[in-house]
């Protein structure tokens, strides 16, 4: 599973990364369709990617995968049984207060994660790893709450991750995050349409 292979004759990867890649793509496709099954794929993909990132010494991202597993379990419950009537939550917008809390949470998480990475790991990308890990945590929480603006955050985060993964020679994962950015744009438009339909706008 961990043996390096050349995909298409030039792309260095491993079977573990390939399987994680395919599961992650399926997860986002299901998220776009607002299918709770996406959370199952999220859990399995996160568990596999934790190993991938550990080997690449991207420890913030490695730890993030375990948080993703926990949030995915909670997100599945929210999508299926959340809301006042316990019939599952629907897509909503982030309020001004919500944006303030989102930005403050991102900043606070970045500071904490950077300190942990700088003091307790041999990471050579502590700043960007901490920044993107913190943003991913916040974006995943917004996704679990079906907040439309999670897609805006994922577009920015995914584009920045491409550079980090190229730097770490995780080329297939860099391709994945390029696809993630495209899928996030599709997800944004799809969720906008669901809001419009629910509001009864033709």
Short mmCIF file of the C-alpha atoms (twelve columns), coordinates in Angstrom:
data_MODEL
# 
_entry.id   MODEL 
# 
loop_
_atom_site.group_PDB 
_atom_site.id 
_atom_site.type_symbol 
_atom_site.label_atom_id 
_atom_site.label_alt_id 
_atom_site.label_comp_id 
_atom_site.label_asym_id 
_atom_site.label_seq_id 
_atom_site.Cartn_x 
_atom_site.Cartn_y 
_atom_site.Cartn_z 
_atom_site.pdbx_PDB_model_num 
ATOM 1   C CA . UNK A 1   0.000   0.000  0.000   1 
ATOM 2   C CA . UNK A 2   2.874   2.384  0.794   1 
ATOM 3   C CA . UNK A 3   5.238   1.326  -2.017  1 
ATOM 4   C CA . UNK A 4   5.930   4.291  -4.342  1 
ATOM 5   C CA . UNK A 5   4.520   3.869  -7.850  1 
ATOM 6   C CA . UNK A 6   4.499   6.006  -10.985 1 
ATOM 7   C CA . UNK A 7   0.986   6.811  -12.160 1 
ATOM 8   C CA . UNK A 8   0.741   7.463  -15.919 1 
ATOM 9   C CA . UNK A 9   4.505   7.028  -16.028 1 
ATOM 10  C CA . UNK A 10  5.378   10.313 -14.307 1 
ATOM 11  C CA . UNK A 11  3.173   10.970 -11.265 1 
ATOM 12  C CA . UNK A 12  4.774   9.580  -8.105  1 
ATOM 13  C CA . UNK A 13  2.203   8.277  -5.633  1 
ATOM 14  C CA . UNK A 14  1.157   5.157  -3.705  1 
ATOM 15  C CA . UNK A 15  -1.895  2.893  -3.630  1 
ATOM 16  C CA . UNK A 16  -2.774  4.362  -0.240  1 
ATOM 17  C CA . UNK A 17  -2.840  7.877  -1.698  1 
ATOM 18  C CA . UNK A 18  -4.803  6.697  -4.752  1 
ATOM 19  C CA . UNK A 19  -7.506  5.035  -2.653  1 
ATOM 20  C CA . UNK A 20  -7.698  8.067  -0.349  1 
ATOM 21  C CA . UNK A 21  -7.945  10.272 -3.454  1 
ATOM 22  C CA . UNK A 22  -10.899 8.339  -4.924  1 
ATOM 23  C CA . UNK A 23  -12.798 8.194  -1.628  1 
ATOM 24  C CA . UNK A 24  -12.325 11.930 -1.087  1 
ATOM 25  C CA . UNK A 25  -13.685 12.692 -4.557  1 
ATOM 26  C CA . UNK A 26  -16.740 10.550 -3.866  1 
ATOM 27  C CA . UNK A 27  -17.208 12.366 -0.551  1 
ATOM 28  C CA . UNK A 28  -17.317 15.837 -2.133  1 
ATOM 29  C CA . UNK A 29  -19.611 14.668 -4.947  1 
ATOM 30  C CA . UNK A 30  -22.054 13.353 -2.336  1 
ATOM 31  C CA . UNK A 31  -21.741 16.552 -0.266  1 
ATOM 32  C CA . UNK A 32  -22.734 18.586 -3.307  1 
ATOM 33  C CA . UNK A 33  -25.872 16.438 -3.624  1 
ATOM 34  C CA . UNK A 34  -26.473 16.903 0.128   1 
ATOM 35  C CA . UNK A 35  -26.330 13.130 0.601   1 
ATOM 36  C CA . UNK A 36  -25.573 11.965 4.167   1 
ATOM 37  C CA . UNK A 37  -23.603 9.070  2.640   1 
ATOM 38  C CA . UNK A 38  -20.840 11.600 1.997   1 
ATOM 39  C CA . UNK A 39  -19.975 11.507 5.683   1 
ATOM 40  C CA . UNK A 40  -19.187 7.775  5.545   1 
ATOM 41  C CA . UNK A 41  -16.737 8.366  2.707   1 
ATOM 42  C CA . UNK A 42  -15.336 11.303 4.667   1 
ATOM 43  C CA . UNK A 43  -14.565 9.078  7.658   1 
ATOM 44  C CA . UNK A 44  -12.785 6.395  5.632   1 
ATOM 45  C CA . UNK A 45  -10.875 8.886  3.478   1 
ATOM 46  C CA . UNK A 46  -9.755  10.883 6.523   1 
ATOM 47  C CA . UNK A 47  -8.452  7.760  8.250   1 
ATOM 48  C CA . UNK A 48  -6.365  6.827  5.204   1 
ATOM 49  C CA . UNK A 49  -5.109  10.367 4.619   1 
ATOM 50  C CA . UNK A 50  -3.929  10.575 8.234   1 
ATOM 51  C CA . UNK A 51  -1.354  7.942  7.329   1 
ATOM 52  C CA . UNK A 52  -0.406  9.699  4.082   1 
ATOM 53  C CA . UNK A 53  0.200   13.008 5.862   1 
ATOM 54  C CA . UNK A 54  2.115   11.369 8.709   1 
ATOM 55  C CA . UNK A 55  4.599   9.977  6.211   1 
ATOM 56  C CA . UNK A 56  4.907   13.414 4.574   1 
ATOM 57  C CA . UNK A 57  5.466   15.112 7.974   1 
ATOM 58  C CA . UNK A 58  2.431   17.378 7.498   1 
ATOM 59  C CA . UNK A 59  1.369   16.870 11.100  1 
ATOM 60  C CA . UNK A 60  -1.295  19.558 11.275  1 
ATOM 61  C CA . UNK A 61  -3.093  17.919 8.381   1 
ATOM 62  C CA . UNK A 62  -2.581  14.511 9.955   1 
ATOM 63  C CA . UNK A 63  -4.239  15.612 13.194  1 
ATOM 64  C CA . UNK A 64  -6.940  17.354 11.199  1 
ATOM 65  C CA . UNK A 65  -8.054  14.026 9.744   1 
ATOM 66  C CA . UNK A 66  -8.973  12.706 13.198  1 
ATOM 67  C CA . UNK A 67  -10.995 15.839 13.865  1 
ATOM 68  C CA . UNK A 68  -12.665 15.336 10.465  1 
ATOM 69  C CA . UNK A 69  -13.718 11.853 11.576  1 
ATOM 70  C CA . UNK A 70  -15.354 13.237 14.725  1 
ATOM 71  C CA . UNK A 71  -17.003 16.131 12.863  1 
ATOM 72  C CA . UNK A 72  -18.204 13.724 10.159  1 
ATOM 73  C CA . UNK A 73  -20.056 11.627 12.721  1 
ATOM 74  C CA . UNK A 74  -21.657 14.784 14.118  1 
ATOM 75  C CA . UNK A 75  -22.350 16.114 10.606  1 
ATOM 76  C CA . UNK A 76  -24.115 12.923 9.598   1 
ATOM 77  C CA . UNK A 77  -26.391 13.265 12.626  1 
ATOM 78  C CA . UNK A 78  -27.090 16.936 11.818  1 
ATOM 79  C CA . UNK A 79  -27.977 16.179 8.195   1 
ATOM 80  C CA . UNK A 80  -30.215 13.273 9.144   1 
ATOM 81  C CA . UNK A 81  -31.762 14.265 12.468  1 
ATOM 82  C CA . UNK A 82  -30.784 17.882 13.209  1 
ATOM 83  C CA . UNK A 83  -33.064 20.885 13.413  1 
ATOM 84  C CA . UNK A 84  -36.026 21.671 15.628  1 
ATOM 85  C CA . UNK A 85  -38.164 18.893 14.141  1 
ATOM 86  C CA . UNK A 86  -35.240 16.429 13.984  1 
ATOM 87  C CA . UNK A 87  -35.807 15.915 10.270  1 
ATOM 88  C CA . UNK A 88  -32.391 17.128 9.190   1 
ATOM 89  C CA . UNK A 89  -31.043 20.643 8.729   1 
ATOM 90  C CA . UNK A 90  -31.338 22.655 5.511   1 
ATOM 91  C CA . UNK A 91  -28.937 24.999 3.725   1 
ATOM 92  C CA . UNK A 92  -28.596 28.412 5.374   1 
ATOM 93  C CA . UNK A 93  -26.515 31.594 5.148   1 
ATOM 94  C CA . UNK A 94  -23.834 32.743 7.579   1 
ATOM 95  C CA . UNK A 95  -24.892 35.878 9.481   1 
ATOM 96  C CA . UNK A 96  -22.608 38.873 10.146  1 
ATOM 97  C CA . UNK A 97  -22.080 37.599 13.663  1 
ATOM 98  C CA . UNK A 98  -21.379 34.179 12.207  1 
ATOM 99  C CA . UNK A 99  -18.700 35.634 9.927   1 
ATOM 100 C CA . UNK A 100 -17.064 37.379 12.881  1 
ATOM 101 C CA . UNK A 101 -17.029 34.151 14.889  1 
ATOM 102 C CA . UNK A 102 -15.699 32.253 11.870  1 
ATOM 103 C CA . UNK A 103 -12.768 34.633 11.352  1 
ATOM 104 C CA . UNK A 104 -11.993 34.782 15.072  1 
ATOM 105 C CA . UNK A 105 -12.107 30.977 15.349  1 
ATOM 106 C CA . UNK A 106 -9.793  30.596 12.353  1 
ATOM 107 C CA . UNK A 107 -7.282  33.028 13.858  1 
ATOM 108 C CA . UNK A 108 -7.361  31.464 17.318  1 
ATOM 109 C CA . UNK A 109 -7.046  27.925 15.965  1 
ATOM 110 C CA . UNK A 110 -4.160  28.977 13.707  1 
ATOM 111 C CA . UNK A 111 -2.235  30.413 16.662  1 
ATOM 112 C CA . UNK A 112 -2.764  27.335 18.817  1 
ATOM 113 C CA . UNK A 113 -1.936  24.824 16.093  1 
ATOM 114 C CA . UNK A 114 1.194   26.730 15.062  1 
ATOM 115 C CA . UNK A 115 2.499   26.701 18.633  1 
ATOM 116 C CA . UNK A 116 1.902   22.948 18.878  1 
ATOM 117 C CA . UNK A 117 3.575   22.232 15.534  1 
ATOM 118 C CA . UNK A 118 6.551   24.495 16.235  1 
ATOM 119 C CA . UNK A 119 7.203   23.098 19.704  1 
ATOM 120 C CA . UNK A 120 6.382   19.422 19.403  1 
ATOM 121 C CA . UNK A 121 7.025   18.364 15.783  1 
ATOM 122 C CA . UNK A 122 9.768   18.539 13.180  1 
ATOM 123 C CA . UNK A 123 7.447   20.186 10.650  1 
ATOM 124 C CA . UNK A 124 9.192   22.422 8.118   1 
ATOM 125 C CA . UNK A 125 5.908   24.049 7.033   1 
ATOM 126 C CA . UNK A 126 4.415   24.905 10.419  1 
ATOM 127 C CA . UNK A 127 2.930   28.298 9.473   1 
ATOM 128 C CA . UNK A 128 1.046   27.300 6.326   1 
ATOM 129 C CA . UNK A 129 0.143   23.891 7.769   1 
ATOM 130 C CA . UNK A 130 -1.353  25.545 10.858  1 
ATOM 131 C CA . UNK A 131 -3.184  28.199 8.822   1 
ATOM 132 C CA . UNK A 132 -4.786  25.722 6.439   1 
ATOM 133 C CA . UNK A 133 -5.520  23.183 9.161   1 
ATOM 134 C CA . UNK A 134 -7.333  25.841 11.193  1 
ATOM 135 C CA . UNK A 135 -9.300  27.006 8.163   1 
ATOM 136 C CA . UNK A 136 -10.251 23.451 7.285   1 
ATOM 137 C CA . UNK A 137 -11.572 22.867 10.798  1 
ATOM 138 C CA . UNK A 138 -13.808 25.909 10.571  1 
ATOM 139 C CA . UNK A 139 -14.956 25.112 7.025   1 
ATOM 140 C CA . UNK A 140 -15.773 21.518 7.989   1 
ATOM 141 C CA . UNK A 141 -17.884 22.746 10.895  1 
ATOM 142 C CA . UNK A 142 -19.795 25.059 8.526   1 
ATOM 143 C CA . UNK A 143 -20.274 22.156 6.094   1 
ATOM 144 C CA . UNK A 144 -21.688 20.006 8.891   1 
ATOM 145 C CA . UNK A 145 -24.148 22.818 9.651   1 
ATOM 146 C CA . UNK A 146 -25.037 23.124 5.924   1 
ATOM 147 C CA . UNK A 147 -23.906 26.746 5.853   1 
ATOM 148 C CA . UNK A 148 -23.561 27.926 2.237   1 
ATOM 149 C CA . UNK A 149 -20.393 29.906 2.900   1 
ATOM 150 C CA . UNK A 150 -18.434 26.739 3.686   1 
ATOM 151 C CA . UNK A 151 -17.902 26.442 -0.070  1 
ATOM 152 C CA . UNK A 152 -16.313 29.918 -0.274  1 
ATOM 153 C CA . UNK A 153 -13.858 28.892 2.402   1 
ATOM 154 C CA . UNK A 154 -13.088 25.538 0.780   1 
ATOM 155 C CA . UNK A 155 -12.344 27.176 -2.579  1 
ATOM 156 C CA . UNK A 156 -9.685  29.410 -1.000  1 
ATOM 157 C CA . UNK A 157 -8.264  26.668 1.231   1 
ATOM 158 C CA . UNK A 158 -8.101  24.072 -1.541  1 
ATOM 159 C CA . UNK A 159 -6.214  26.424 -3.864  1 
ATOM 160 C CA . UNK A 160 -3.622  27.157 -1.166  1 
ATOM 161 C CA . UNK A 161 -3.262  23.461 -0.364  1 
ATOM 162 C CA . UNK A 162 -2.195  22.759 -3.958  1 
ATOM 163 C CA . UNK A 163 1.045   24.653 -3.391  1 
ATOM 164 C CA . UNK A 164 1.732   22.903 -0.084  1 
ATOM 165 C CA . UNK A 165 1.250   19.422 -1.524  1 
ATOM 166 C CA . UNK A 166 3.427   20.149 -4.553  1 
ATOM 167 C CA . UNK A 167 6.110   21.335 -2.126  1 
ATOM 168 C CA . UNK A 168 5.767   18.018 -0.278  1 
ATOM 169 C CA . UNK A 169 5.840   15.916 -3.491  1 
ATOM 170 C CA . UNK A 170 2.249   14.761 -2.939  1 
ATOM 171 C CA . UNK A 171 1.383   15.418 -6.557  1 
ATOM 172 C CA . UNK A 172 -1.735  13.258 -6.730  1 
ATOM 173 C CA . UNK A 173 -3.106  14.967 -3.628  1 
ATOM 174 C CA . UNK A 174 -2.290  18.336 -5.217  1 
ATOM 175 C CA . UNK A 175 -4.378  17.268 -8.228  1 
ATOM 176 C CA . UNK A 176 -7.126  16.175 -5.826  1 
ATOM 177 C CA . UNK A 177 -7.248  19.596 -4.204  1 
ATOM 178 C CA . UNK A 178 -7.394  21.243 -7.618  1 
ATOM 179 C CA . UNK A 179 -10.443 19.076 -8.303  1 
ATOM 180 C CA . UNK A 180 -11.763 19.933 -4.847  1 
ATOM 181 C CA . UNK A 181 -11.620 23.640 -5.745  1 
ATOM 182 C CA . UNK A 182 -13.613 22.981 -8.939  1 
ATOM 183 C CA . UNK A 183 -16.116 20.810 -7.057  1 
ATOM 184 C CA . UNK A 184 -16.442 23.492 -4.371  1 
ATOM 185 C CA . UNK A 185 -17.490 25.970 -7.069  1 
ATOM 186 C CA . UNK A 186 -20.062 23.443 -8.293  1 
ATOM 187 C CA . UNK A 187 -21.219 22.836 -4.722  1 
ATOM 188 C CA . UNK A 188 -21.602 26.563 -4.126  1 
ATOM 189 C CA . UNK A 189 -23.860 26.934 -7.158  1 
ATOM 190 C CA . UNK A 190 -25.866 23.790 -6.343  1 
ATOM 191 C CA . UNK A 191 -26.515 24.890 -2.758  1 
ATOM 192 C CA . UNK A 192 -27.438 28.387 -3.948  1 
ATOM 193 C CA . UNK A 193 -30.059 26.822 -6.205  1 
ATOM 194 C CA . UNK A 194 -31.460 24.779 -3.318  1 
ATOM 195 C CA . UNK A 195 -31.848 27.998 -1.301  1 
ATOM 196 C CA . UNK A 196 -33.609 29.673 -4.230  1 
ATOM 197 C CA . UNK A 197 -35.985 26.724 -4.726  1 
ATOM 198 C CA . UNK A 198 -36.813 26.619 -1.006  1 
ATOM 199 C CA . UNK A 199 -37.538 30.348 -1.058  1 
ATOM 200 C CA . UNK A 200 -39.903 29.811 -3.973  1 
ATOM 201 C CA . UNK A 201 -37.972 32.087 -6.341  1 
ATOM 202 C CA . UNK A 202 -38.507 31.061 -10.008 1 
# 
